[in-house]
Structure formats: C-alpha cells, structure tokens
PDB file of C-alpha atoms and ligand atoms in Angstrom:
ATOM      1  CA  MET A   1      45.058  71.915  45.764  1.00  0.00           C
ATOM      2  CA  GLU A   2      46.618  73.075  42.814  1.00  0.00           C
ATOM      3  CA  PRO A   3      49.024  76.144  42.833  1.00  0.00           C
ATOM      4  CA  GLY A   4      46.978  79.490  42.763  1.00  0.00           C
ATOM      5  CA  PRO A   5      47.853  82.811  41.031  1.00  0.00           C
ATOM      6  CA  VAL A   6      50.306  84.148  43.518  1.00  0.00           C
ATOM      7  CA  GLU A   7      52.300  80.778  43.603  1.00  0.00           C
ATOM      8  CA  ARG A   8      52.320  80.679  39.726  1.00  0.00           C
ATOM      9  CA  LEU A   9      53.696  84.302  39.674  1.00  0.00           C
ATOM     10  CA  LEU A  10      56.270  83.679  42.178  1.00  0.00           C
ATOM     11  CA  ARG A  11      57.481  80.612  39.950  1.00  0.00           C
ATOM     12  CA  ASP A  12      57.221  82.503  36.850  1.00  0.00           C
ATOM     13  CA  GLU A  13      59.438  85.709  38.362  1.00  0.00           C
ATOM     14  CA  ALA A  14      61.874  83.490  40.165  1.00  0.00           C
ATOM     15  CA  PRO A  15      64.503  84.696  41.543  1.00  0.00           C
ATOM     16  CA  CYS A  16      61.917  86.543  43.324  1.00  0.00           C
ATOM     17  CA  HIS A  17      62.784  89.286  46.065  1.00  0.00           C
ATOM     18  CA  LEU A  18      60.185  89.646  48.940  1.00  0.00           C
ATOM     19  CA  SER A  19      59.859  92.743  51.139  1.00  0.00           C
ATOM     20  CA  LEU A  20      58.739  91.946  54.533  1.00  0.00           C
ATOM     21  CA  LEU A  21      57.051  94.190  56.475  1.00  0.00           C
ATOM     22  CA  ASP A  22      56.617  93.486  60.246  1.00  0.00           C
ATOM     23  CA  PRO A  23      53.556  96.213  61.143  1.00  0.00           C
ATOM     24  CA  ILE A  24      55.259  96.533  64.668  1.00  0.00           C
ATOM     25  CA  ASP A  25      57.947  98.299  62.918  1.00  0.00           C
ATOM     26  CA  VAL A  26      56.476  99.623  59.951  1.00  0.00           C
ATOM     27  CA  PRO A  27      52.862 100.944  60.792  1.00  0.00           C
ATOM     28  CA  PRO A  28      50.739 102.095  57.925  1.00  0.00           C
ATOM     29  CA  ASP A  29      51.907 105.504  57.572  1.00  0.00           C
ATOM     30  CA  ARG A  30      55.539 104.349  57.065  1.00  0.00           C
ATOM     31  CA  VAL A  31      54.559 102.236  54.502  1.00  0.00           C
ATOM     32  CA  PRO A  32      55.515 104.636  51.461  1.00  0.00           C
ATOM     33  CA  GLU A  33      58.824 105.479  52.909  1.00  0.00           C
ATOM     34  CA  ALA A  34      59.770 101.792  53.243  1.00  0.00           C
ATOM     35  CA  LEU A  35      58.400 100.112  50.037  1.00  0.00           C
ATOM     36  CA  ASP A  36      58.604 103.117  47.488  1.00  0.00           C
ATOM     37  CA  PRO A  37      62.510 102.217  46.580  1.00  0.00           C
ATOM     38  CA  LEU A  38      61.587  98.509  46.841  1.00  0.00           C
ATOM     39  CA  VAL A  39      58.809  98.475  44.317  1.00  0.00           C
ATOM     40  CA  ASP A  40      60.965 100.801  42.028  1.00  0.00           C
ATOM     41  CA  ALA A  41      63.622  98.371  42.356  1.00  0.00           C
ATOM     42  CA  GLY A  42      61.519  95.287  41.089  1.00  0.00           C
ATOM     43  CA  THR A  43      60.591  93.581  44.541  1.00  0.00           C
ATOM     44  CA  THR A  44      58.277  90.836  43.440  1.00  0.00           C
ATOM     45  CA  ALA A  45      55.796  90.692  46.399  1.00  0.00           C
ATOM     46  CA  VAL A  46      55.326  91.800  50.002  1.00  0.00           C
ATOM     47  CA  MET A  47      55.040  89.850  52.938  1.00  0.00           C
ATOM     48  CA  VAL A  48      53.208  91.061  56.044  1.00  0.00           C
ATOM     49  CA  GLY A  49      53.776  89.819  59.422  1.00  0.00           C
ATOM     50  CA  GLY A  50      56.023  89.312  62.530  1.00  0.00           C
ATOM     51  CA  SER A  51      56.623  87.337  65.589  1.00  0.00           C
ATOM     52  CA  THR A  52      54.085  89.508  67.555  1.00  0.00           C
ATOM     53  CA  ALA A  53      52.308  91.025  64.822  1.00  0.00           C
ATOM     54  CA  HIS A  54      48.154  90.773  65.212  1.00  0.00           C
ATOM     55  CA  GLY A  55      44.893  91.233  63.372  1.00  0.00           C
ATOM     56  CA  SER A  56      44.018  94.680  62.865  1.00  0.00           C
ATOM     57  CA  LEU A  57      47.327  96.157  62.423  1.00  0.00           C
ATOM     58  CA  VAL A  58      48.126  93.395  60.075  1.00  0.00           C
ATOM     59  CA  GLU A  59      45.115  94.253  58.345  1.00  0.00           C
ATOM     60  CA  ALA A  60      45.841  98.183  58.215  1.00  0.00           C
ATOM     61  CA  VAL A  61      49.383  97.645  56.764  1.00  0.00           C
ATOM     62  CA  VAL A  62      47.885  95.301  54.014  1.00  0.00           C
ATOM     63  CA  GLU A  63      45.490  98.025  53.300  1.00  0.00           C
ATOM     64  CA  ALA A  64      48.066 100.761  52.980  1.00  0.00           C
ATOM     65  CA  VAL A  65      50.227  98.455  50.578  1.00  0.00           C
ATOM     66  CA  LYS A  66      47.125  97.609  48.455  1.00  0.00           C
ATOM     67  CA  GLU A  67      46.148 101.203  48.000  1.00  0.00           C
ATOM     68  CA  ARG A  68      49.401 102.128  46.876  1.00  0.00           C
ATOM     69  CA  TYR A  69      50.812  99.515  44.793  1.00  0.00           C
ATOM     70  CA  ASP A  70      49.671  96.987  42.345  1.00  0.00           C
ATOM     71  CA  ILE A  71      51.773  94.017  44.046  1.00  0.00           C
ATOM     72  CA  PRO A  72      50.771  90.682  45.711  1.00  0.00           C
ATOM     73  CA  VAL A  73      50.560  90.610  49.293  1.00  0.00           C
ATOM     74  CA  ILE A  74      51.479  87.371  51.123  1.00  0.00           C
ATOM     75  CA  LEU A  75      50.730  87.062  54.790  1.00  0.00           C
ATOM     76  CA  PHE A  76      53.794  85.682  56.985  1.00  0.00           C
ATOM     77  CA  PRO A  77      51.526  84.803  60.234  1.00  0.00           C
ATOM     78  CA  ASN A  78      52.769  84.043  63.560  1.00  0.00           C
ATOM     79  CA  GLY A  79      49.563  82.057  63.999  1.00  0.00           C
ATOM     80  CA  PRO A  80      45.637  82.703  63.422  1.00  0.00           C
ATOM     81  CA  GLU A  81      45.833  86.297  64.934  1.00  0.00           C
ATOM     82  CA  GLY A  82      48.380  87.324  61.930  1.00  0.00           C
ATOM     83  CA  LEU A  83      45.905  86.456  59.277  1.00  0.00           C
ATOM     84  CA  ALA A  84      43.808  89.462  57.512  1.00  0.00           C
ATOM     85  CA  PRO A  85      41.031  89.046  54.950  1.00  0.00           C
ATOM     86  CA  ASN A  86      42.706  91.655  52.678  1.00  0.00           C
ATOM     87  CA  ALA A  87      45.604  89.903  51.434  1.00  0.00           C
ATOM     88  CA  ASP A  88      46.188  87.774  48.515  1.00  0.00           C
ATOM     89  CA  ALA A  89      47.754  84.603  49.781  1.00  0.00           C
ATOM     90  CA  VAL A  90      49.281  83.358  52.971  1.00  0.00           C
ATOM     91  CA  PHE A  91      52.390  81.201  53.322  1.00  0.00           C
ATOM     92  CA  PHE A  92      50.608  78.568  55.340  1.00  0.00           C
ATOM     93  CA  MET A  93      53.337  77.138  57.248  1.00  0.00           C
ATOM     94  CA  SER A  94      54.312  74.436  59.817  1.00  0.00           C
ATOM     95  CA  MET A  95      57.402  75.155  61.920  1.00  0.00           C
ATOM     96  CA  LEU A  96      59.095  71.944  61.068  1.00  0.00           C
ATOM     97  CA  ASN A  97      61.556  72.030  63.925  1.00  0.00           C
ATOM     98  CA  SER A  98      59.551  73.591  66.466  1.00  0.00           C
ATOM     99  CA  ARG A  99      59.225  71.417  69.677  1.00  0.00           C
ATOM    100  CA  ASN A 100      55.918  73.010  70.389  1.00  0.00           C
ATOM    101  CA  THR A 101      52.759  71.235  68.701  1.00  0.00           C
ATOM    102  CA  TYR A 102      51.238  74.795  68.599  1.00  0.00           C
ATOM    103  CA  TYR A 103      53.334  75.711  65.857  1.00  0.00           C
ATOM    104  CA  LEU A 104      53.714  72.246  64.132  1.00  0.00           C
ATOM    105  CA  ILE A 105      49.928  71.978  63.813  1.00  0.00           C
ATOM    106  CA  GLU A 106      47.641  73.584  66.137  1.00  0.00           C
ATOM    107  CA  ALA A 107      48.274  77.040  65.069  1.00  0.00           C
ATOM    108  CA  GLN A 108      47.161  75.818  61.431  1.00  0.00           C
ATOM    109  CA  VAL A 109      44.208  74.004  62.727  1.00  0.00           C
ATOM    110  CA  LYS A 110      42.844  77.436  64.081  1.00  0.00           C
ATOM    111  CA  GLY A 111      43.825  79.207  61.211  1.00  0.00           C
ATOM    112  CA  ALA A 112      42.869  77.116  58.307  1.00  0.00           C
ATOM    113  CA  ILE A 113      38.955  77.928  58.392  1.00  0.00           C
ATOM    114  CA  PRO A 114      39.520  81.810  58.435  1.00  0.00           C
ATOM    115  CA  VAL A 115      42.030  81.296  55.537  1.00  0.00           C
ATOM    116  CA  ARG A 116      39.137  79.560  53.537  1.00  0.00           C
ATOM    117  CA  GLU A 117      36.677  81.923  54.824  1.00  0.00           C
ATOM    118  CA  PHE A 118      38.859  84.973  53.870  1.00  0.00           C
ATOM    119  CA  GLY A 119      39.352  83.265  50.247  1.00  0.00           C
ATOM    120  CA  LEU A 120      43.337  83.730  50.890  1.00  0.00           C
ATOM    121  CA  GLU A 121      45.539  81.610  48.568  1.00  0.00           C
ATOM    122  CA  ALA A 122      47.235  78.978  51.024  1.00  0.00           C
ATOM    123  CA  ILE A 123      50.978  78.213  49.690  1.00  0.00           C
ATOM    124  CA  PRO A 124      51.873  75.070  51.675  1.00  0.00           C
ATOM    125  CA  THR A 125      55.038  75.879  53.215  1.00  0.00           C
ATOM    126  CA  GLY A 126      57.900  74.026  55.344  1.00  0.00           C
ATOM    127  CA  TYR A 127      59.376  76.579  57.719  1.00  0.00           C
ATOM    128  CA  LEU A 128      62.745  75.586  59.255  1.00  0.00           C
ATOM    129  CA  VAL A 129      64.552  77.466  61.622  1.00  0.00           C
ATOM    130  CA  VAL A 130      68.330  77.384  60.945  1.00  0.00           C
ATOM    131  CA  GLY A 131      71.744  78.544  62.168  1.00  0.00           C
ATOM    132  CA  SER A 132      71.985  79.406  65.906  1.00  0.00           C
ATOM    133  CA  TRP A 133      69.378  79.763  68.697  1.00  0.00           C
ATOM    134  CA  GLY A 134      68.546  82.944  70.222  1.00  0.00           C
ATOM    135  CA  THR A 135      66.855  84.691  67.340  1.00  0.00           C
ATOM    136  CA  THR A 136      63.342  85.919  68.279  1.00  0.00           C
ATOM    137  CA  VAL A 137      61.745  83.213  65.871  1.00  0.00           C
ATOM    138  CA  SER A 138      63.964  80.366  67.634  1.00  0.00           C
ATOM    139  CA  VAL A 139      62.794  81.426  71.085  1.00  0.00           C
ATOM    140  CA  VAL A 140      59.179  82.176  70.215  1.00  0.00           C
ATOM    141  CA  GLY A 141      58.788  79.247  68.167  1.00  0.00           C
ATOM    142  CA  ASP A 142      60.873  77.033  70.534  1.00  0.00           C
ATOM    143  CA  ALA A 143      62.834  75.812  67.721  1.00  0.00           C
ATOM    144  CA  LYS A 144      65.233  72.840  67.694  1.00  0.00           C
ATOM    145  CA  VAL A 145      67.503  75.115  65.702  1.00  0.00           C
ATOM    146  CA  ILE A 146      69.528  73.205  63.011  1.00  0.00           C
ATOM    147  CA  PRO A 147      73.066  74.459  62.683  1.00  0.00           C
ATOM    148  CA  TYR A 148      74.589  75.266  59.507  1.00  0.00           C
ATOM    149  CA  ASP A 149      77.312  72.615  59.871  1.00  0.00           C
ATOM    150  CA  LYS A 150      74.533  69.773  59.557  1.00  0.00           C
ATOM    151  CA  PRO A 151      73.543  70.676  56.038  1.00  0.00           C
ATOM    152  CA  GLU A 152      72.495  66.781  55.666  1.00  0.00           C
ATOM    153  CA  LEU A 153      69.856  67.489  58.385  1.00  0.00           C
ATOM    154  CA  ILE A 154      68.441  70.425  56.762  1.00  0.00           C
ATOM    155  CA  VAL A 155      68.222  68.567  53.643  1.00  0.00           C
ATOM    156  CA  ALA A 156      66.404  65.711  55.292  1.00  0.00           C
ATOM    157  CA  TYR A 157      63.846  68.036  56.813  1.00  0.00           C
ATOM    158  CA  ALA A 158      63.231  69.867  53.493  1.00  0.00           C
ATOM    159  CA  THR A 159      62.796  66.356  51.812  1.00  0.00           C
ATOM    160  CA  ALA A 160      60.376  65.573  54.646  1.00  0.00           C
ATOM    161  CA  ALA A 161      58.513  68.497  53.798  1.00  0.00           C
ATOM    162  CA  GLU A 162      58.494  68.083  50.233  1.00  0.00           C
ATOM    163  CA  PHE A 163      57.046  64.302  50.569  1.00  0.00           C
ATOM    164  CA  LEU A 164      54.383  65.865  52.974  1.00  0.00           C
ATOM    165  CA  GLY A 165      53.327  67.797  50.200  1.00  0.00           C
ATOM    166  CA  MET A 166      54.805  71.226  51.072  1.00  0.00           C
ATOM    167  CA  ARG A 167      55.602  72.858  47.592  1.00  0.00           C
ATOM    168  CA  PHE A 168      57.791  75.629  49.192  1.00  0.00           C
ATOM    169  CA  VAL A 169      60.412  75.542  52.170  1.00  0.00           C
ATOM    170  CA  TYR A 170      61.395  78.626  53.981  1.00  0.00           C
ATOM    171  CA  LEU A 171      64.971  78.593  55.188  1.00  0.00           C
ATOM    172  CA  GLU A 172      64.825  81.047  58.322  1.00  0.00           C
ATOM    173  CA  ALA A 173      68.300  82.280  59.857  1.00  0.00           C
ATOM    174  CA  GLY A 174      65.935  84.601  61.931  1.00  0.00           C
ATOM    175  CA  SER A 175      65.396  88.170  61.638  1.00  0.00           C
ATOM    176  CA  GLY A 176      68.477  90.034  62.146  1.00  0.00           C
ATOM    177  CA  ALA A 177      70.499  86.892  62.237  1.00  0.00           C
ATOM    178  CA  PRO A 178      74.370  87.440  62.775  1.00  0.00           C
ATOM    179  CA  GLU A 179      74.963  84.967  59.824  1.00  0.00           C
ATOM    180  CA  PRO A 180      72.584  84.432  56.986  1.00  0.00           C
ATOM    181  CA  VAL A 181      72.027  80.820  55.618  1.00  0.00           C
ATOM    182  CA  PRO A 182      75.205  79.809  53.609  1.00  0.00           C
ATOM    183  CA  PRO A 183      75.107  79.308  49.888  1.00  0.00           C
ATOM    184  CA  GLU A 184      76.458  75.776  50.458  1.00  0.00           C
ATOM    185  CA  VAL A 185      73.540  75.055  52.878  1.00  0.00           C
ATOM    186  CA  VAL A 186      71.062  76.628  50.166  1.00  0.00           C
ATOM    187  CA  SER A 187      72.725  74.626  47.232  1.00  0.00           C
ATOM    188  CA  ALA A 188      72.590  71.276  49.324  1.00  0.00           C
ATOM    189  CA  VAL A 189      68.767  71.894  49.774  1.00  0.00           C
ATOM    190  CA  LYS A 190      68.318  72.993  46.014  1.00  0.00           C
ATOM    191  CA  GLU A 191      70.268  69.881  44.580  1.00  0.00           C
ATOM    192  CA  ASN A 192      68.388  67.463  46.658  1.00  0.00           C
ATOM    193  CA  THR A 193      64.710  68.389  46.542  1.00  0.00           C
ATOM    194  CA  ASN A 194      62.153  69.933  44.253  1.00  0.00           C
ATOM    195  CA  VAL A 195      60.859  72.677  46.380  1.00  0.00           C
ATOM    196  CA  PHE A 196      60.253  76.179  45.717  1.00  0.00           C
ATOM    197  CA  LEU A 197      63.222  77.417  47.919  1.00  0.00           C
ATOM    198  CA  ILE A 198      62.823  81.000  50.147  1.00  0.00           C
ATOM    199  CA  VAL A 199      65.928  82.127  52.106  1.00  0.00           C
ATOM    200  CA  GLY A 200      65.761  84.897  54.772  1.00  0.00           C
ATOM    201  CA  GLY A 201      67.292  86.204  57.945  1.00  0.00           C
ATOM    202  CA  GLY A 202      70.166  88.473  58.018  1.00  0.00           C
ATOM    203  CA  VAL A 203      70.766  89.338  54.666  1.00  0.00           C
ATOM    204  CA  ARG A 204      72.174  92.849  54.663  1.00  0.00           C
ATOM    205  CA  ASP A 205      73.987  93.461  51.576  1.00  0.00           C
ATOM    206  CA  PRO A 206      73.368  92.786  47.696  1.00  0.00           C
ATOM    207  CA  GLU A 207      76.440  90.665  47.217  1.00  0.00           C
ATOM    208  CA  THR A 208      74.916  88.207  50.061  1.00  0.00           C
ATOM    209  CA  ALA A 209      71.794  88.326  47.958  1.00  0.00           C
ATOM    210  CA  GLU A 210      73.296  87.362  44.808  1.00  0.00           C
ATOM    211  CA  GLU A 211      75.330  84.491  46.238  1.00  0.00           C
ATOM    212  CA  LEU A 212      72.241  82.914  47.478  1.00  0.00           C
ATOM    213  CA  VAL A 213      70.311  83.098  44.457  1.00  0.00           C
ATOM    214  CA  LYS A 214      73.428  81.642  42.345  1.00  0.00           C
ATOM    215  CA  ALA A 215      73.196  78.828  44.987  1.00  0.00           C
ATOM    216  CA  GLY A 216      69.667  78.162  44.364  1.00  0.00           C
ATOM    217  CA  ALA A 217      67.349  80.382  46.322  1.00  0.00           C
ATOM    218  CA  ASP A 218      64.301  80.881  44.502  1.00  0.00           C
ATOM    219  CA  ALA A 219      63.210  84.041  46.516  1.00  0.00           C
ATOM    220  CA  VAL A 220      65.419  86.205  49.128  1.00  0.00           C
ATOM    221  CA  VAL A 221      63.451  87.789  51.922  1.00  0.00           C
ATOM    222  CA  THR A 222      64.447  91.434  53.022  1.00  0.00           C
ATOM    223  CA  GLY A 223      63.163  92.469  56.351  1.00  0.00           C
ATOM    224  CA  ASN A 224      65.257  94.368  58.686  1.00  0.00           C
ATOM    225  CA  ALA A 225      67.390  96.011  55.983  1.00  0.00           C
ATOM    226  CA  LEU A 226      64.135  97.434  54.725  1.00  0.00           C
ATOM    227  CA  GLU A 227      63.376  99.214  57.951  1.00  0.00           C
ATOM    228  CA  ARG A 228      66.938 100.367  58.567  1.00  0.00           C
ATOM    229  CA  ASP A 229      67.676 101.869  54.908  1.00  0.00           C
ATOM    230  CA  PRO A 230      65.043 101.295  52.329  1.00  0.00           C
ATOM    231  CA  ASN A 231      67.756 102.278  49.613  1.00  0.00           C
ATOM    232  CA  VAL A 232      70.158  99.276  50.628  1.00  0.00           C
ATOM    233  CA  ALA A 233      67.077  96.831  50.603  1.00  0.00           C
ATOM    234  CA  ALA A 234      66.294  98.282  47.195  1.00  0.00           C
ATOM    235  CA  ASP A 235      69.958  97.561  46.217  1.00  0.00           C
ATOM    236  CA  ILE A 236      69.358  93.916  47.590  1.00  0.00           C
ATOM    237  CA  ALA A 237      66.279  93.683  45.479  1.00  0.00           C
ATOM    238  CA  ARG A 238      67.889  94.680  42.276  1.00  0.00           C
ATOM    239  CA  ALA A 239      70.732  92.026  43.066  1.00  0.00           C
ATOM    240  CA  VAL A 240      68.159  89.348  43.440  1.00  0.00           C
ATOM    241  CA  ARG A 241      66.169  90.259  40.251  1.00  0.00           C
ATOM    242  CA  THR A 242      69.265  90.523  37.878  1.00  0.00           C
ATOM    243  CA  ALA A 243      71.484  87.817  39.498  1.00  0.00           C
ATOM    244  CA  PRO A 244      73.147  85.724  36.710  1.00  0.00           C
TER     245      PRO A 244
HETATM  246  C1  LIG B   1      62.964  87.147  59.009  1.00  0.00           C
HETATM  247  O1  LIG B   1      63.674  86.145  57.247  1.00  0.00           O
HETATM  248  C2  LIG B   1      63.217  87.150  57.489  1.00  0.00           C
HETATM  249  O2  LIG B   1      61.641  86.253  59.068  1.00  0.00           O
HETATM  250  C3  LIG B   1      63.991  88.498  57.333  1.00  0.00           C
HETATM  251  O3  LIG B   1      65.010  88.634  57.916  1.00  0.00           O
HETATM  252  O4  LIG B   1      64.980  90.956  59.014  1.00  0.00           O
HETATM  253  O5  LIG B   1      67.036  89.622  59.022  1.00  0.00           O
HETATM  254  O6  LIG B   1      66.044  90.509  56.672  1.00  0.00           O
HETATM  255  P1  LIG B   1      65.629  90.052  58.395  1.00  0.00           P
END
C-alpha cells in the first residue's frame, strides 16, 4: 500500500503540528473557539478521537472541522467505533505494547472493512504507550507501559513496528501525562529507525515542543492544552512549525 495524499502532505510539511480534538471535550459547537487560533498558527492537520469517543459524535466533529477549514482530518480511533466516513484519513494503529489482543489486532480486524468502504486513507501506525502507568490510555488499553529509562526497549518496539511495515510510530505519553516523552527518548528512536515519528502527551508549552522537534519528532500532538487554552496551544503550534 503506497502512501496516500495525507501521508505525503505530512512528510512534506514536517515538522508537523497536529491538533487533537476529543469529541467528548470539544463538541461540534466548540470547534471554532478551539481551532481558530491553531489554524491561524499553521497547525498541519486535525486529529479527531479519544479513549471514549464514538461514531456519530466523531462524525459531527469531523463535519464541523470540514465545514470551517481547508485542513486534513485524521481519525485517531479507540477502536472501530471511533471511525467516521467523512474524515480524510485514519491512523490505522496497533497498540504495540497492549496486553490485550483486542488492541493489538482484533479492533483492527473489525475496523478494516469500514475503513475501506468509507474510502479513508489508512496510515499504518505503531502506537506505543511510554512513561508511566495510570494515564487513561494505559488503563483503557491495558498497556505494558515502557518507562523512559528504558530507551533501548522503546527503540526495539519502534524497530519492530518498522519491520512489520508500519511507516509511522506514535510515542504516546498519555493525554495530560505528568512528564512528556523526553527528548533523549525521541532522538534514540529517530537515530535508530526510519519511521515518521509522532510524539504526544503532556506537551504544555512551546519550549517543550521545540525540544521534541530538535530531538527528531516529525510531528507533535496537542490535545489537552488546546482544550484548556487555545492561545497557548497556538504558541505550541508556531514553535513546532518554526523550530530550527
Ligand atoms: C493524547 O498524545 C495526545 O493521545 C495528546 O496529549 O492531551 O496531553 O496534549 P495531551
């Protein structure tokens, strides 16, 4: 499967900033206040999804984004119920370090045919939960979380993902994580693999985002900060897009 237009755009635009909307926290009527500053700041694409987001609400938020902006929308699904036909693409992810076969392959089997029927561009992505246990994603996904002081293990997972044909790896600290992924972990993965590297979770300020890009992140995700203060999120987006 060749890269599609959204994947090519991300590669051309890197370093990318990705604005994550969780439809539970940002319903359709709140999309303008959350996203206007981010779009003005040059965010590259919008991700829609969350640990408990589901069908019709996801679709309504995608619709609200599509109506207002000319920007790619990529689904970030918690499972097949996180899919919507009106998005452009989907991070088609396996949670590499889940103990639960549902998040490794069963959710993907349930979602594969709808993704094809909806005509969504599937972006093959290895999703790795790192840092410490207790974040929502680690609990919901039953993750064997890899601590930051084991960068060699994180590199091994990312390399396995690459060898399995996943072109993207998403290092996930968890939404609202106390500690975002450290730059040393990002650079270890970047130096030892050939994947498009997304980093997210707990990035609350432009300085941290810039450090992550300097360390080799191809994309930095903002979720919580966008819901809390869209202007701070916009500063993060600018820092990513202009990082040296
Ligand atoms: C969560 O990586 C994302 O899946 C974003 O995390 O909400 O902490 O920005 P934050």
